[in-house]
Short mmCIF file of C-alpha atoms in Angstrom, two decimals:
data_model
loop_
_atom_site.label_atom_id
_atom_site.label_comp_id
_atom_site.label_asym_id
_atom_site.label_seq_id
_atom_site.Cartn_x
_atom_site.Cartn_y
_atom_site.Cartn_z
CA MET T 1 51.07 7.66 -19.80
CA THR T 2 47.25 6.99 -19.39
CA GLN T 3 46.25 5.25 -15.70
CA TRP T 4 43.19 3.25 -16.90
CA GLU T 5 40.25 2.29 -14.09
CA VAL T 6 38.64 -0.91 -14.68
CA VAL T 7 34.78 -1.25 -14.58
CA ILE T 8 33.08 -4.50 -13.44
CA GLY T 9 29.58 -5.77 -13.08
CA ILE T 10 28.84 -9.73 -12.86
CA GLU T 11 25.76 -11.28 -13.84
CA THR T 12 25.27 -14.82 -11.61
CA HIS T 13 22.85 -17.62 -12.86
CA VAL T 14 21.99 -19.16 -9.52
CA GLN T 15 20.21 -22.47 -10.02
CA LEU T 16 17.46 -22.92 -7.04
CA ALA T 17 17.12 -25.69 -4.79
CA THR T 18 13.54 -27.00 -5.96
CA VAL T 19 12.68 -30.93 -6.91
CA SER T 20 11.25 -29.77 -10.04
CA LYS T 21 11.37 -27.12 -12.66
CA ILE T 22 9.95 -23.85 -12.37
CA PHE T 23 7.08 -24.24 -15.15
CA SER T 24 6.66 -27.81 -14.78
CA GLY T 25 6.86 -31.01 -12.74
CA ALA T 26 9.70 -32.41 -14.34
CA PRO T 27 12.75 -33.41 -12.01
CA THR T 28 15.79 -31.01 -11.59
CA ALA T 29 18.11 -34.16 -10.07
CA PHE T 30 21.72 -33.41 -11.59
CA GLY T 31 23.67 -36.93 -13.78
CA ALA T 32 20.56 -38.41 -15.30
CA GLU T 33 20.93 -39.73 -18.37
CA PRO T 34 20.00 -37.69 -21.51
CA ASN T 35 16.54 -36.65 -22.10
CA THR T 36 15.03 -38.49 -19.43
CA GLN T 37 14.19 -35.57 -17.33
CA ALA T 38 12.34 -33.24 -19.56
CA CYS T 39 8.38 -33.38 -20.05
CA ALA T 40 6.09 -32.22 -22.51
CA VAL T 41 6.07 -28.83 -21.11
CA ASP T 42 9.80 -28.76 -21.17
CA LEU T 43 10.30 -30.20 -24.81
CA ALA T 44 7.34 -27.30 -25.91
CA LEU T 45 4.53 -29.42 -27.28
CA PRO T 46 1.72 -28.52 -28.78
CA GLY T 47 -1.08 -27.60 -26.35
CA VAL T 48 0.91 -27.32 -23.03
CA LEU T 49 0.77 -24.86 -20.20
CA PRO T 50 3.60 -23.55 -17.63
CA VAL T 51 2.58 -23.19 -14.22
CA LEU T 52 4.62 -21.54 -11.71
CA ASN T 53 6.93 -23.25 -8.71
CA ARG T 54 6.19 -21.64 -5.73
CA LYS T 55 9.09 -22.89 -4.11
CA ALA T 56 10.87 -20.83 -6.62
CA VAL T 57 9.54 -17.59 -5.73
CA ASP T 58 10.17 -18.17 -2.04
CA CYS T 59 14.02 -18.70 -2.90
CA ALA T 60 13.89 -15.75 -4.62
CA ILE T 61 12.06 -13.68 -1.62
CA ARG T 62 14.72 -15.18 0.80
CA PHE T 63 17.34 -13.91 -1.54
CA GLY T 64 15.55 -10.16 -1.51
CA LEU T 65 14.83 -10.08 1.94
CA ALA T 66 18.64 -11.24 2.95
CA ILE T 67 20.27 -8.42 0.73
CA GLY T 68 18.04 -5.79 1.68
CA ALA T 69 16.22 -5.33 -1.54
CA GLN T 70 12.46 -4.30 -2.53
CA VAL T 71 10.79 -7.54 -3.54
CA ALA T 72 8.22 -6.61 -5.81
CA GLU T 73 4.45 -7.21 -5.09
CA LYS T 74 3.90 -7.55 -9.00
CA SER T 75 6.25 -9.08 -11.62
CA VAL T 76 5.81 -10.04 -15.07
CA PHE T 77 7.03 -13.07 -16.58
CA ALA T 78 8.15 -12.18 -20.34
CA ARG T 79 9.51 -14.39 -23.58
CA LYS T 80 12.69 -13.96 -24.14
CA ASN T 81 12.85 -14.69 -28.12
CA TYR T 82 15.60 -16.37 -29.79
CA PHE T 83 16.98 -19.21 -31.73
CA TYR T 84 19.20 -22.17 -30.19
CA PRO T 85 19.18 -25.44 -30.71
CA ASP T 86 18.91 -26.89 -26.90
CA LEU T 87 15.69 -24.01 -26.69
CA PRO T 88 13.05 -26.09 -28.05
CA LYS T 89 10.46 -23.09 -27.77
CA GLY T 90 12.26 -20.79 -29.82
CA TYR T 91 12.22 -18.54 -26.63
CA GLN T 92 13.54 -18.64 -22.86
CA ILE T 93 10.49 -17.58 -20.13
CA SER T 94 12.33 -14.48 -18.21
CA GLN T 95 11.63 -11.49 -16.56
CA PHE T 96 12.33 -8.36 -18.17
CA GLU T 97 10.82 -4.95 -17.37
CA LEU T 98 9.29 -6.25 -13.71
CA PRO T 99 11.60 -8.20 -11.84
CA VAL T 100 10.82 -9.62 -8.58
CA VAL T 101 13.84 -8.31 -6.68
CA LEU T 102 15.09 -4.83 -7.19
CA GLY T 103 18.09 -3.07 -5.62
CA GLY T 104 19.67 -4.29 -2.42
CA ASN T 105 23.63 -4.74 -1.26
CA LEU T 106 26.08 -7.23 -0.81
CA THR T 107 29.06 -6.14 1.57
CA VAL T 108 32.34 -7.92 0.80
CA GLN T 109 35.66 -8.37 2.55
CA VAL T 110 38.47 -7.86 -0.03
CA GLY T 111 42.27 -9.06 0.83
CA SER T 112 43.75 -10.11 3.86
CA GLY T 113 45.77 -8.60 6.52
CA ASP T 114 46.68 -5.12 6.52
CA LYS T 115 45.59 -4.82 3.34
CA ALA T 116 41.96 -5.90 3.87
CA TYR T 117 39.16 -3.42 3.26
CA GLU T 118 35.54 -3.56 3.03
CA LYS T 119 33.33 -3.13 -0.31
CA THR T 120 29.68 -2.75 -0.66
CA ILE T 121 28.25 -3.80 -4.08
CA ASN T 122 24.86 -2.59 -5.16
CA LEU T 123 22.71 -4.75 -6.88
CA THR T 124 20.49 -3.98 -9.69
CA ARG T 125 18.01 -6.66 -9.69
CA ALA T 126 17.46 -10.48 -9.62
CA HIS T 127 14.59 -12.19 -11.95
CA LEU T 128 13.45 -15.68 -12.16
CA GLU T 129 13.71 -17.35 -15.24
CA GLU T 130 14.13 -21.00 -16.70
CA ASP T 131 17.30 -22.32 -18.15
CA ALA T 132 18.21 -23.65 -21.64
CA GLY T 133 19.16 -27.16 -22.55
CA LYS T 134 22.52 -28.20 -23.46
CA SER T 135 24.46 -28.98 -26.80
CA LEU T 136 26.57 -31.97 -26.52
CA HIS T 137 29.55 -32.00 -28.76
CA GLU T 138 31.42 -34.93 -28.00
CA ASP T 139 30.94 -38.80 -28.71
CA PHE T 140 28.81 -38.11 -31.57
CA HIS T 141 31.38 -38.49 -34.70
CA GLY T 142 31.71 -35.10 -35.70
CA LYS T 143 28.12 -34.15 -34.94
CA SER T 144 26.45 -32.78 -32.03
CA GLY T 145 23.63 -33.97 -29.87
CA ILE T 146 20.89 -32.33 -27.85
CA ASP T 147 19.95 -32.95 -23.87
CA LEU T 148 17.12 -31.32 -22.68
CA ASN T 149 17.21 -32.21 -18.73
CA ARG T 150 18.40 -28.64 -17.58
CA ALA T 151 15.38 -27.25 -19.83
CA GLY T 152 12.90 -25.73 -17.57
CA THR T 153 15.59 -25.79 -14.56
CA PRO T 154 14.76 -22.68 -12.44
CA LEU T 155 17.25 -19.96 -12.00
CA LEU T 156 17.56 -16.84 -10.28
CA GLU T 157 19.59 -14.29 -12.34
CA ILE T 158 21.40 -11.65 -10.13
CA VAL T 159 22.80 -8.34 -11.91
CA THR T 160 25.09 -5.90 -9.83
CA GLU T 161 25.70 -2.21 -10.80
CA PRO T 162 29.17 -1.68 -12.40
CA ASP T 163 30.70 -1.24 -8.98
CA MET T 164 33.75 -3.26 -9.03
CA ARG T 165 37.27 -2.07 -9.88
CA SER T 166 39.60 -5.23 -9.85
CA SER T 167 39.58 -8.98 -10.49
CA ASP T 168 39.72 -9.20 -6.64
CA GLU T 169 36.95 -7.04 -5.97
CA ALA T 170 34.67 -9.55 -8.57
CA VAL T 171 36.27 -12.52 -6.75
CA ALA T 172 35.37 -11.40 -3.09
CA TYR T 173 31.87 -10.42 -4.52
CA ALA T 174 31.52 -13.71 -6.22
CA ARG T 175 32.80 -15.85 -3.07
CA ALA T 176 30.18 -13.67 -0.72
CA LEU T 177 27.50 -14.27 -3.08
CA HIS T 178 28.00 -18.19 -3.46
CA ALA T 179 28.33 -18.29 0.57
CA LEU T 180 24.95 -16.34 0.97
CA VAL T 181 23.21 -18.27 -1.35
CA ARG T 182 23.89 -21.70 0.01
CA TRP T 183 23.65 -19.81 3.84
CA ILE T 184 19.63 -19.12 3.19
CA GLY T 185 19.43 -22.96 1.36
CA ILE T 186 18.20 -21.60 -2.09
CA CYS T 187 21.24 -23.19 -3.99
CA ASP T 188 23.57 -25.73 -3.43
CA GLY T 189 26.51 -23.65 -5.21
CA ASN T 190 28.03 -26.62 -6.83
CA MET T 191 29.74 -24.46 -9.41
CA GLN T 192 31.14 -28.12 -11.45
CA GLU T 193 27.37 -28.99 -12.00
CA GLY T 194 26.46 -25.40 -13.05
CA SER T 195 24.49 -24.17 -10.27
CA PHE T 196 26.25 -21.12 -9.85
CA ARG T 197 27.90 -19.54 -12.60
CA CYS T 198 29.24 -16.13 -13.35
CA ASP T 199 29.13 -13.89 -16.48
CA ALA T 200 31.35 -10.69 -16.06
CA ASN T 201 30.97 -7.43 -18.07
CA VAL T 202 34.59 -6.01 -18.18
CA SER T 203 35.38 -2.49 -19.56
CA VAL T 204 38.39 0.20 -18.93
CA ARG T 205 38.34 4.14 -19.12
CA PRO T 206 40.88 6.56 -18.57
CA LYS T 207 41.15 7.60 -14.87
CA GLY T 208 38.88 10.24 -14.21
CA GLN T 209 36.55 9.81 -16.75
CA VAL T 210 33.09 9.52 -16.05
CA GLU T 211 31.86 7.75 -19.33
CA PHE T 212 32.05 4.09 -19.13
CA GLY T 213 33.83 2.32 -21.57
CA THR T 214 32.61 -0.36 -23.97
CA ARG T 215 32.14 -3.49 -22.57
CA ARG T 216 32.84 -7.18 -23.21
CA GLU T 217 30.80 -10.15 -21.42
CA ILE T 218 33.14 -12.94 -20.60
CA LYS T 219 30.19 -15.90 -20.48
CA ASN T 220 29.94 -19.00 -18.14
CA LEU T 221 32.46 -18.93 -15.40
CA ASN T 222 32.20 -21.69 -13.44
CA SER T 223 35.00 -21.11 -10.79
CA PHE T 224 36.40 -18.44 -8.76
CA ARG T 225 40.18 -18.49 -10.28
CA PHE T 226 38.59 -18.67 -13.91
CA LEU T 227 36.92 -15.84 -12.74
CA LYS T 228 40.07 -13.83 -11.58
CA GLU T 229 42.38 -14.92 -14.47
CA ALA T 230 39.66 -14.12 -17.23
CA ILE T 231 39.04 -10.60 -16.05
CA ASP T 232 42.92 -10.18 -15.52
CA TYR T 233 43.32 -11.24 -19.13
CA GLU T 234 40.71 -9.38 -20.59
CA VAL T 235 41.80 -6.06 -19.08
CA HIS T 236 45.12 -6.44 -20.09
CA TRP T 237 43.51 -7.12 -23.90
CA GLN T 238 41.46 -4.01 -23.93
CA ILE T 239 44.09 -1.70 -22.67
CA ASN T 240 46.33 -2.83 -25.46
CA GLU T 241 43.93 -2.49 -28.22
CA ILE T 242 43.09 0.99 -27.16
CA GLU T 243 46.68 1.91 -26.89
CA GLU T 244 47.47 0.49 -30.21
CA GLY T 245 44.68 2.71 -31.67
CA CYS T 246 42.02 0.02 -31.79
CA LYS T 247 38.30 0.55 -31.01
CA ILE T 248 36.64 -2.31 -28.36
CA ARG T 249 33.55 -3.63 -29.89
CA GLN T 250 30.86 -5.11 -27.58
CA ALA T 251 30.63 -8.72 -27.88
CA THR T 252 30.22 -11.99 -26.00
CA VAL T 253 33.63 -13.88 -25.20
CA LEU T 254 34.58 -17.23 -24.09
CA PHE T 255 37.17 -17.64 -21.50
CA ASP T 256 39.76 -20.69 -22.59
CA PRO T 257 41.43 -21.76 -19.03
CA ASP T 258 43.79 -23.78 -20.92
CA SER T 259 45.34 -20.93 -22.92
CA GLY T 260 44.44 -18.10 -20.24
CA GLN T 261 42.86 -16.37 -23.04
CA THR T 262 39.45 -14.88 -23.90
CA ARG T 263 37.77 -15.46 -27.43
CA MET T 264 35.18 -13.95 -28.96
CA MET T 265 31.86 -16.15 -29.72
CA ARG T 266 29.53 -13.38 -30.87
CA SER T 267 28.78 -9.72 -30.81
CA LYS T 268 26.56 -8.93 -28.03
CA GLU T 269 22.88 -8.24 -28.13
CA ASP T 270 20.88 -5.51 -26.71
CA ALA T 271 17.50 -6.17 -24.98
CA HIS T 272 15.54 -4.98 -28.06
CA ASP T 273 17.27 -7.79 -30.09
CA TYR T 274 15.20 -10.32 -28.13
CA ARG T 275 11.94 -8.79 -28.70
CA TYR T 276 10.80 -8.91 -24.94
CA PHE T 277 6.95 -9.09 -24.44
CA PRO T 278 4.83 -10.18 -21.67
CA ASP T 279 4.09 -14.29 -21.60
CA PRO T 280 0.34 -14.80 -22.57
CA ASP T 281 0.33 -17.96 -20.39
CA LEU T 282 1.32 -16.65 -17.07
CA LEU T 283 -0.43 -14.61 -14.81
CA PRO T 284 1.63 -11.38 -13.17
CA LEU T 285 3.33 -12.88 -10.13
CA VAL T 286 1.76 -11.26 -6.89
CA ILE T 287 3.29 -11.62 -3.53
CA GLY T 288 1.35 -10.57 -0.46
CA ALA T 289 2.32 -9.08 2.56
CA ASP T 290 1.39 -12.38 4.26
CA TRP T 291 3.60 -14.74 1.66
CA LEU T 292 6.65 -11.81 2.43
CA GLU T 293 6.59 -12.22 6.24
CA ARG T 294 6.38 -15.93 6.18
CA VAL T 295 9.77 -16.23 4.23
CA ARG T 296 11.05 -13.46 6.39
CA GLY T 297 9.98 -15.59 9.47
CA GLU T 298 11.79 -18.42 8.11
CA LEU T 299 15.51 -16.89 7.20
CA PRO T 300 18.39 -17.97 9.59
CA GLU T 301 20.71 -15.11 11.03
CA LEU T 302 22.43 -13.80 8.05
CA PRO T 303 26.33 -13.76 7.52
CA GLN T 304 26.61 -9.87 8.01
CA GLN T 305 24.80 -10.30 11.11
CA LYS T 306 26.80 -13.11 12.47
CA ARG T 307 29.74 -11.28 11.74
CA GLU T 308 28.65 -8.24 13.38
CA ARG T 309 27.80 -10.36 16.62
CA PHE T 310 31.27 -12.02 16.26
CA MET T 311 33.21 -8.82 16.07
CA ARG T 312 30.88 -7.29 19.20
CA ASP T 313 30.22 -10.18 21.38
CA LEU T 314 33.24 -12.24 20.95
CA GLY T 315 36.09 -9.54 20.14
CA LEU T 316 37.09 -11.19 16.95
CA SER T 317 38.70 -9.35 13.69
CA ALA T 318 36.73 -8.27 10.92
CA TYR T 319 38.78 -10.57 8.98
CA ASP T 320 38.47 -13.49 11.54
CA ALA T 321 34.62 -13.08 11.65
CA ALA T 322 34.29 -13.13 7.68
CA ALA T 323 36.22 -16.42 7.51
CA LEU T 324 34.37 -18.02 9.92
CA THR T 325 31.25 -17.01 8.16
CA ALA T 326 32.33 -18.58 5.16
CA SER T 327 29.59 -20.94 5.33
CA GLN T 328 26.91 -21.75 7.86
CA GLU T 329 28.69 -25.07 8.58
CA MET T 330 31.73 -23.13 9.50
CA ALA T 331 29.68 -20.65 11.55
CA GLY T 332 28.21 -23.31 13.38
CA TYR T 333 31.08 -25.46 14.20
CA PHE T 334 32.65 -22.62 15.67
CA GLU T 335 30.07 -21.10 17.54
CA ALA T 336 29.77 -25.02 19.24
CA THR T 337 33.49 -24.90 19.95
CA VAL T 338 33.33 -21.43 21.91
CA ALA T 339 30.54 -23.39 23.67
CA ALA T 340 32.68 -25.77 24.67
CA ALA T 341 35.68 -23.82 25.43
CA GLY T 342 34.45 -20.74 26.80
CA ALA T 343 33.38 -17.26 25.08
CA THR T 344 36.89 -16.20 26.71
CA GLN T 345 38.75 -18.27 24.40
CA ALA T 346 37.14 -17.09 21.38
CA LYS T 347 40.14 -16.05 19.52
CA LEU T 348 41.90 -19.51 20.41
CA CYS T 349 39.00 -21.24 19.06
CA ALA T 350 39.06 -19.28 15.81
CA ASN T 351 42.77 -19.74 15.24
CA TRP T 352 42.47 -23.50 15.69
CA VAL T 353 39.02 -24.04 13.47
CA MET T 354 40.53 -21.37 10.87
CA VAL T 355 44.03 -22.85 10.91
CA ASP T 356 44.67 -26.41 12.46
CA LEU T 357 41.10 -27.78 11.91
CA ALA T 358 40.86 -26.51 8.24
CA ALA T 359 44.75 -27.56 7.02
CA ARG T 360 43.67 -30.82 8.25
CA LEU T 361 40.07 -30.72 6.32
CA ASN T 362 41.78 -29.48 3.44
CA LYS T 363 44.56 -32.46 3.53
CA GLU T 364 42.02 -34.84 3.71
CA GLY T 365 39.22 -33.26 1.43
CA LEU T 366 36.74 -33.20 3.57
CA GLU T 367 33.87 -30.96 4.38
CA ILE T 368 33.65 -29.53 7.86
CA ALA T 369 30.56 -31.54 9.28
CA ALA T 370 32.55 -34.69 8.01
CA ALA T 371 35.06 -33.81 10.56
CA PRO T 372 36.18 -36.44 13.05
CA VAL T 373 36.89 -34.11 15.86
CA ILE T 374 33.66 -32.53 17.01
CA PRO T 375 33.41 -29.09 18.58
CA ALA T 376 33.16 -30.42 21.97
CA GLN T 377 36.17 -32.39 21.53
CA LEU T 378 37.84 -29.33 20.27
CA GLY T 379 36.55 -27.03 22.91
CA GLY T 380 37.84 -29.27 25.61
CA LEU T 381 40.96 -29.70 23.91
CA ILE T 382 41.33 -25.60 23.99
CA GLY T 383 40.28 -25.33 27.53
CA ARG T 384 43.24 -27.35 28.41
CA ILE T 385 45.83 -25.10 26.23
CA ALA T 386 44.00 -22.20 28.39
CA ASP T 387 44.13 -23.61 31.82
CA ASN T 388 47.90 -24.40 31.11
CA THR T 389 47.54 -28.20 31.34
CA ILE T 390 49.18 -28.58 27.88
CA SER T 391 51.06 -26.43 25.89
CA ASN T 392 50.20 -25.58 21.82
CA ASN T 393 52.79 -28.25 21.06
CA ILE T 394 51.59 -31.02 22.86
CA ALA T 395 48.02 -29.61 22.19
CA LYS T 396 48.77 -30.88 18.25
CA LYS T 397 49.51 -34.35 19.39
CA VAL T 398 46.73 -34.67 21.27
CA PHE T 399 44.57 -33.00 18.13
CA GLU T 400 46.00 -35.67 16.19
CA ALA T 401 45.12 -38.57 18.46
CA LEU T 402 41.46 -37.06 18.31
CA TRP T 403 41.47 -37.04 14.66
CA ASN T 404 42.47 -40.42 14.82
CA GLY T 405 39.61 -41.71 17.12
CA GLU T 406 42.35 -42.46 20.16
CA GLY T 407 40.06 -41.56 22.77
CA ALA T 408 36.98 -39.46 23.44
CA THR T 409 38.27 -36.41 25.29
CA ALA T 410 41.20 -34.75 25.49
CA ASP T 411 41.51 -34.83 28.90
CA GLU T 412 41.44 -38.96 28.31
CA ILE T 413 44.19 -38.82 26.14
CA ILE T 414 46.25 -36.31 28.08
CA ASP T 415 45.72 -38.57 31.05
CA ARG T 416 46.50 -41.68 29.25
CA GLN T 417 49.70 -40.22 27.64
CA GLY T 418 51.03 -38.73 30.69
CA LEU T 419 51.14 -35.13 28.60
CA LYS T 420 50.06 -32.33 31.56
CA GLN T 421 52.52 -30.01 31.19
CA ILE T 422 55.15 -29.40 33.55
CA THR T 423 54.55 -26.23 35.51
CA ASP T 424 56.60 -26.83 38.86
CA SER T 425 58.99 -23.52 38.73
CA GLY T 426 61.19 -25.91 41.01
CA ALA T 427 61.62 -28.93 38.47
CA ILE T 428 61.75 -26.64 35.40
CA GLU T 429 65.02 -24.99 37.22
CA THR T 430 66.35 -28.24 37.79
CA LEU T 431 66.03 -28.88 33.81
CA VAL T 432 67.52 -25.21 33.03
CA ASP T 433 70.70 -25.66 35.56
CA ALA T 434 71.21 -29.37 33.77
CA VAL T 435 70.99 -27.69 30.12
CA LEU T 436 73.21 -25.12 31.12
CA ALA T 437 75.95 -26.66 32.69
CA ALA T 438 75.95 -29.61 29.89
CA ASN T 439 75.91 -26.32 26.94
CA PRO T 440 78.57 -23.82 27.88
CA GLY T 441 79.61 -22.96 24.61
CA ASN T 442 75.42 -22.10 23.62
CA VAL T 443 76.00 -20.00 27.25
CA THR T 444 79.04 -18.29 25.60
CA GLU T 445 77.69 -17.50 22.14
CA PHE T 446 74.45 -16.06 23.83
CA LYS T 447 76.41 -13.39 25.98
CA ALA T 448 78.11 -12.86 22.99
CA GLY T 449 75.06 -11.46 21.38
CA LYS T 450 73.98 -14.42 19.36
CA GLU T 451 70.13 -14.80 19.62
CA LYS T 452 70.16 -18.22 18.02
CA ALA T 453 72.00 -19.61 20.91
CA PHE T 454 69.15 -18.99 22.89
CA ASN T 455 66.68 -20.71 20.93
CA ALA T 456 69.25 -23.75 20.87
CA LEU T 457 69.08 -23.82 25.03
CA VAL T 458 65.35 -23.56 25.12
CA GLY T 459 64.73 -26.34 22.41
CA GLN T 460 67.54 -28.21 24.79
CA VAL T 461 65.62 -27.99 27.92
CA MET T 462 62.25 -28.66 26.13
CA LYS T 463 63.89 -31.95 25.01
CA ALA T 464 64.63 -32.90 28.28
CA ALA T 465 61.51 -32.37 29.39
CA LYS T 466 59.91 -34.45 26.77
CA GLY T 467 57.96 -31.17 25.30
CA LYS T 468 56.32 -30.77 28.48
CA ALA T 469 58.03 -28.19 30.34
CA ASN T 470 55.73 -24.56 30.05
CA PRO T 471 57.49 -22.77 27.67
CA GLN T 472 56.89 -19.53 29.25
CA GLN T 473 58.41 -20.69 32.40
CA VAL T 474 61.18 -22.07 30.35
CA ASN T 475 61.94 -18.83 28.42
CA GLU T 476 61.49 -16.61 32.01
CA LEU T 477 64.02 -19.02 33.96
CA LEU T 478 66.94 -19.33 31.19
CA LYS T 479 66.61 -15.22 30.60
CA LYS T 480 66.88 -15.03 34.73
CA LYS T 481 70.21 -17.50 34.63
CA LEU T 482 71.67 -15.96 31.72
CA ALA T 483 71.57 -12.23 33.09
CA GLY T 484 72.92 -13.41 36.34
#
């Protein structure tokens, strides 16, 4: 039976965080009434000329530097010719032979736990271009409308090498790229609004074969879940077609989330179909050393650098470091929490941020910046766990109180509610003796080899102590008494 290998490359359209369009002064804000944010340049009226947006170039340079790519000293804009109702000029201004960014790579974490591994995805290029408008097909009584608000919106198209071998790797790459463009401030990453859209080029080949199979491009995937589902379906479909003796034809396809299937949109075009030629209205883009160094100096510490520092200086695992650098906001919150709790408690801080805080944020539908518990409060709480003032279980009650605004600090809540942990061995021994005397059946069962009986006794002691006894001391004393 043939063993198949999946080959995936991804093209991502990243909407750049500029207030105006790439070749005009029209605004780029989302949600405006149709055709209210399209000027004469966007509409391609006679006599207008494009003027390049310097901020869009800054964004492209930031990205190139962040991935260790070559930022071209000279790049050229071209006209990509095709007809579509929402493309008034009849061509799109893009970059072809000489893009602004060449090469670079992104290292991503795939999977979790024992099966986690790192994968480096090589990038081919990233080039600047303008977006087209949008065709509207609803509420027009069988007709279509055209909204040109998006026409001219600045995009950075980021193209990978065909380095991915599974949908999991593709999603890991897309997530890492999404985090990076938000991290360096060139895109808001809003997938629902179209700010970050992926096209997946998918093919299959027999394992061991050097030549690539025929690829099909899945267009406009605007969620990580859809990206995975679309690739998985397409891989299954291509393998079935080949095994049934059919040939795969190069094509552009769309993914239908309702059916979970891809469907052909058109036969796939090649570059020559677009009749690229340099745009005569735009001079070559020249990026000097001073411009490059200015942008380099504005870059924040990058996710990979921060991950390495978390592992090196704080002793975190690769998985924890990757999770905590999923966004600048998350990393910042974690670092501020560690500063409040102390570097020796970094692992405990990581657990609380990734588990307890993240779960509560998810439940409330909040971003981390809107968390009612600020890092100083969480760090103070973790400090009280570390010094055995409270147990983990009590800490959860204190966290809940902090979340609900019932106190300014963990110490205030602990003192007011009398939650300090009982660590006096004499007091705990008194509680243990009383529980053993009151539960002879559990004692007999434990001595007969039933471990659950021991847990029941621990529970009785903690109940008697109103949850405030030190669990470790309770366990140790119970074992000592039962062994006697």
